[in-house]
Coordinates of C-alpha atoms in Angstrom, one line a residue:
X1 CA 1.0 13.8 12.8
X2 CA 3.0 14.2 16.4
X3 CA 6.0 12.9 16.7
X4 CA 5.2 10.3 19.1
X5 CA 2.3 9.0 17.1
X6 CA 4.5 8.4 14.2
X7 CA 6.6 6.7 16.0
X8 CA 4.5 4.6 17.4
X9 CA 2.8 4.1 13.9
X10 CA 6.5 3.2 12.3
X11 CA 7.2 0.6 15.1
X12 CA 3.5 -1.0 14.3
X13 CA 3.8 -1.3 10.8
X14 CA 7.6 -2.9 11.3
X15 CA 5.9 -5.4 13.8
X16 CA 2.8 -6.2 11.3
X17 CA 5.3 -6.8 8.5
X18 CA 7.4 -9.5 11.0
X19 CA 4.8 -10.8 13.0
X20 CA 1.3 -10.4 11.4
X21 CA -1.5 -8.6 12.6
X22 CA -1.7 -11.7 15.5
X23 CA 1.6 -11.4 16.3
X24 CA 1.0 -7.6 17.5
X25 CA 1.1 -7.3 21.1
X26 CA 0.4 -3.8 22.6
X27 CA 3.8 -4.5 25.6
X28 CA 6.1 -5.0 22.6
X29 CA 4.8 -2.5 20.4
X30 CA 5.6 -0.1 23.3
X31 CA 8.9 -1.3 23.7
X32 CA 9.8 -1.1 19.7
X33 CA 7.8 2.4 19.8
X34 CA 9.7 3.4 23.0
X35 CA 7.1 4.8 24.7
X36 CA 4.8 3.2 27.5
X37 CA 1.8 0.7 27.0
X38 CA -0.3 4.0 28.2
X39 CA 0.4 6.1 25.7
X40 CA -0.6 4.2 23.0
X41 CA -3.8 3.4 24.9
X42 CA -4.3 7.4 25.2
X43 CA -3.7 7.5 21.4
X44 CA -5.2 5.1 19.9
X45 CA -8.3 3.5 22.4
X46 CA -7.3 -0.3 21.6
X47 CA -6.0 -2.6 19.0
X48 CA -8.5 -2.2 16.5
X49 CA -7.2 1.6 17.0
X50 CA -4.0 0.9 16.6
X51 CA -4.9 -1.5 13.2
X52 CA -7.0 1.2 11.6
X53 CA -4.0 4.3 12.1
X54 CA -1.4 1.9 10.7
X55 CA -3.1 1.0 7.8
X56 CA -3.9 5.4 7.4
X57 CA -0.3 5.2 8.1
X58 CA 0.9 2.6 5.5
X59 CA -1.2 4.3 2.7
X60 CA 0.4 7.5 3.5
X61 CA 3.6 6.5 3.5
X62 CA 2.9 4.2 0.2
X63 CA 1.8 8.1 -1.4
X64 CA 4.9 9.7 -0.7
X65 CA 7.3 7.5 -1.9
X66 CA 5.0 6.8 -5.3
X67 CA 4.2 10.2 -6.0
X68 CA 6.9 12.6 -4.3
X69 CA 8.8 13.9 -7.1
X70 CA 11.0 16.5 -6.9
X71 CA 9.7 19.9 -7.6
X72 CA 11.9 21.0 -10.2
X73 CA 11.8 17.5 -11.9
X74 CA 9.8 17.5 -15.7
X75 CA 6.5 16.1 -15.2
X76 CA 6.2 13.0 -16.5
X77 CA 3.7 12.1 -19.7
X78 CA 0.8 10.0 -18.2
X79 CA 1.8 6.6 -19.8
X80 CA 5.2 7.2 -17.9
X81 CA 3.7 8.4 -14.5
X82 CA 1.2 5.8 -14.8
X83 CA 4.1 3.3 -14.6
X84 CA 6.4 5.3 -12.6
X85 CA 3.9 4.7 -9.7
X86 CA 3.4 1.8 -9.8
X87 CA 6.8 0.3 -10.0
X88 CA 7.6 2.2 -7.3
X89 CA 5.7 -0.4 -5.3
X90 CA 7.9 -2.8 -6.8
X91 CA 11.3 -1.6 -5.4
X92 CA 13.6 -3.3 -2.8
X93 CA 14.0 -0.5 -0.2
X94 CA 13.6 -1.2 3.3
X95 CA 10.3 1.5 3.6
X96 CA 8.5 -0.6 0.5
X97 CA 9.3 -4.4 2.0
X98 CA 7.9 -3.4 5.2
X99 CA 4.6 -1.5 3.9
X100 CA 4.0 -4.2 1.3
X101 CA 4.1 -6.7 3.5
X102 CA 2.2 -5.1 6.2
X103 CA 0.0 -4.5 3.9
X104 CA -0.7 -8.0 3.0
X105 CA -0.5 -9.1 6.6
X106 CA -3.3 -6.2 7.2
X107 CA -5.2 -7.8 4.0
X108 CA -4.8 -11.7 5.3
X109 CA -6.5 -10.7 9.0
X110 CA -9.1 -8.8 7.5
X111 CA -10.8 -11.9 5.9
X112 CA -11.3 -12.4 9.8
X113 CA -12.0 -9.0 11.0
X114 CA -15.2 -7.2 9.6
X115 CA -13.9 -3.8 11.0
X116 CA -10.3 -4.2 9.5
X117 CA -12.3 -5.9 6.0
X118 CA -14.4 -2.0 5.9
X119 CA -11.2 -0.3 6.2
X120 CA -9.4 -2.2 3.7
X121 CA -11.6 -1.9 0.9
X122 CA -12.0 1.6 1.1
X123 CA -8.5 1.9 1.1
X124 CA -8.4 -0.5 -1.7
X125 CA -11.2 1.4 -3.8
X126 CA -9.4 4.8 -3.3
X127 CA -6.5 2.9 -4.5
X128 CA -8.2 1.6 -7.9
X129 CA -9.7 4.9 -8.6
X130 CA -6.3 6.6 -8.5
X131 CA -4.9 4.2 -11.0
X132 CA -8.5 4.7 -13.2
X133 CA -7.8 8.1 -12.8
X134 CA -3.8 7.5 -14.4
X135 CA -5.5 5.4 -16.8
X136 CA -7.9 7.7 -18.1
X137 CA -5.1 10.4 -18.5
X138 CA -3.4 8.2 -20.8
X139 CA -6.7 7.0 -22.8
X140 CA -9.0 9.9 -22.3
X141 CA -12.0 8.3 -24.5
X142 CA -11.9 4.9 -22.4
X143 CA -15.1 4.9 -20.7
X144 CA -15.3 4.7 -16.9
X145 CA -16.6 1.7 -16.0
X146 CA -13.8 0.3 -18.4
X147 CA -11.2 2.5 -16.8
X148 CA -12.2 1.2 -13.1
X149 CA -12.1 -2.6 -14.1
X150 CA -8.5 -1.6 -15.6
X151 CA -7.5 -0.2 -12.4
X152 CA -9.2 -3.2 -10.2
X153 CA -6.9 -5.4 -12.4
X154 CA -3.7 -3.8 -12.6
X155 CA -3.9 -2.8 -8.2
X156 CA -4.6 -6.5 -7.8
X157 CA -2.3 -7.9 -10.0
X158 CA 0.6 -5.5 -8.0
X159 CA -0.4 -7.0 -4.7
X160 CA -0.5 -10.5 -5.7
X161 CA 3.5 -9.5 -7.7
X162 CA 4.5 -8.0 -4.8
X163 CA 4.1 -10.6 -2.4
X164 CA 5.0 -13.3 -4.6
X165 CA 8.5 -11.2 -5.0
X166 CA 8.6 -10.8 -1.2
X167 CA 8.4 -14.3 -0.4
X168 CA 11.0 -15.6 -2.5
X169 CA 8.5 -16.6 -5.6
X170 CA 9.2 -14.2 -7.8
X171 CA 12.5 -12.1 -8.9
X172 CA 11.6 -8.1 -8.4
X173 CA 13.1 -7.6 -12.3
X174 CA 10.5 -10.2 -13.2
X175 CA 7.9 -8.6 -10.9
X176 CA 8.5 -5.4 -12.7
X177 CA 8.6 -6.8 -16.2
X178 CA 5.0 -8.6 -15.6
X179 CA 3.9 -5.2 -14.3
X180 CA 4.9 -3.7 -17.4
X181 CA 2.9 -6.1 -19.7
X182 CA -0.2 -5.6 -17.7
X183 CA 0.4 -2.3 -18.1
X184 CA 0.6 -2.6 -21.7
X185 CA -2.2 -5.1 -22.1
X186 CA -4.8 -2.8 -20.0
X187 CA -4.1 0.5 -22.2
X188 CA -4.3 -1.9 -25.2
X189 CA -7.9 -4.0 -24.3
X190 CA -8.7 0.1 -23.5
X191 CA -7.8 1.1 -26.4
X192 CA -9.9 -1.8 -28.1
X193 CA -7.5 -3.4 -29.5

């Protein structure tokens, strides 16, 4: 991606996460982006533009800081990796605040928005196959229609944790302990237990 267009990008998905998806305003997207109204009309066509790229944007950014290991680290077993990225959604840095809430503020306007609703639940299914996929590492024999229910579960259950914990409802070490014993509940009900 050019340099200009992540920029652009960044700024969007800090104002989505203050403002809401409402709140965006193409003048002061430009003036947090530091680049001219223009520009972002030559990169992105118009709002719904700039909406779809950001939320590309914000599922890119939530892969790298799940899944970017180091390259000489051990690999994880899956049971651990399985956890390990999903907790990482659950951590008090300034990148995960501000795509987790953008994220939901991206999620509220799309009950609204038929384009932004398509977008999302692709984005959303991708996201519950990957964590069907993790699933199905750690419980191989678990049918798939099992394994995808599993993953519907545990994704939502993040989102709803994660926002509860950024609005003051939740504590993030409680967040994360819930997490856990969803985690633990779903490989158990897969396990048949």
């Amino acid at each position: 991606m050019a340099t200009r267009t992540t920029q652009i990008l960044e700024a969007a998905a800090r104002l989505i996460a203050r403002r809401g998806v409402r709140g965006l305003r193409v003048e002061e997207l430009a003036t947090e982006a530091g680049v001219s109204t223009g520009l972002i009309y030559y990169h992105f066509k118009d709002r719904t533009g700039i909406l779809r790229h950001t939320l590309e944007f914000i599922n890119d950014r939530a892969e790298r800081y799940t899944t970017g290991r180091a390259a000489d680290a051990e690999p994880l077993e899956p049971r651990a990796e399985l956890e390990e990225i999903l907790l990482l959604e659950l951590q008090d840095t300034p990148e995960v605040r501000e795509n987790s809430a953008a994220w939901g503020e991206l999620r509220a306007s799309a009950v609204f928005d038929q384009v932004l609703r398509e977008d999302l639940a692709r984005a959303t299914l991708v996201w519950g196959q990957e964590v069907a996929a993790l699933l199905g590492h750690v419980q191989p024999m678990a049918p798939a229609p099992a394994l995808a229910a599993a993953g519907e579960r545990l994704t939502a259950l993040l989102e709803g944790l994660s926002m509860r914990w950024l609005s003051g409802g939740l504590d993030l070490g409680h967040a994360r302990d819930l997490m856990r014993g969803a985690i633990d509940a779903e490989l158990a009900r897969l396990q048949g237990k």
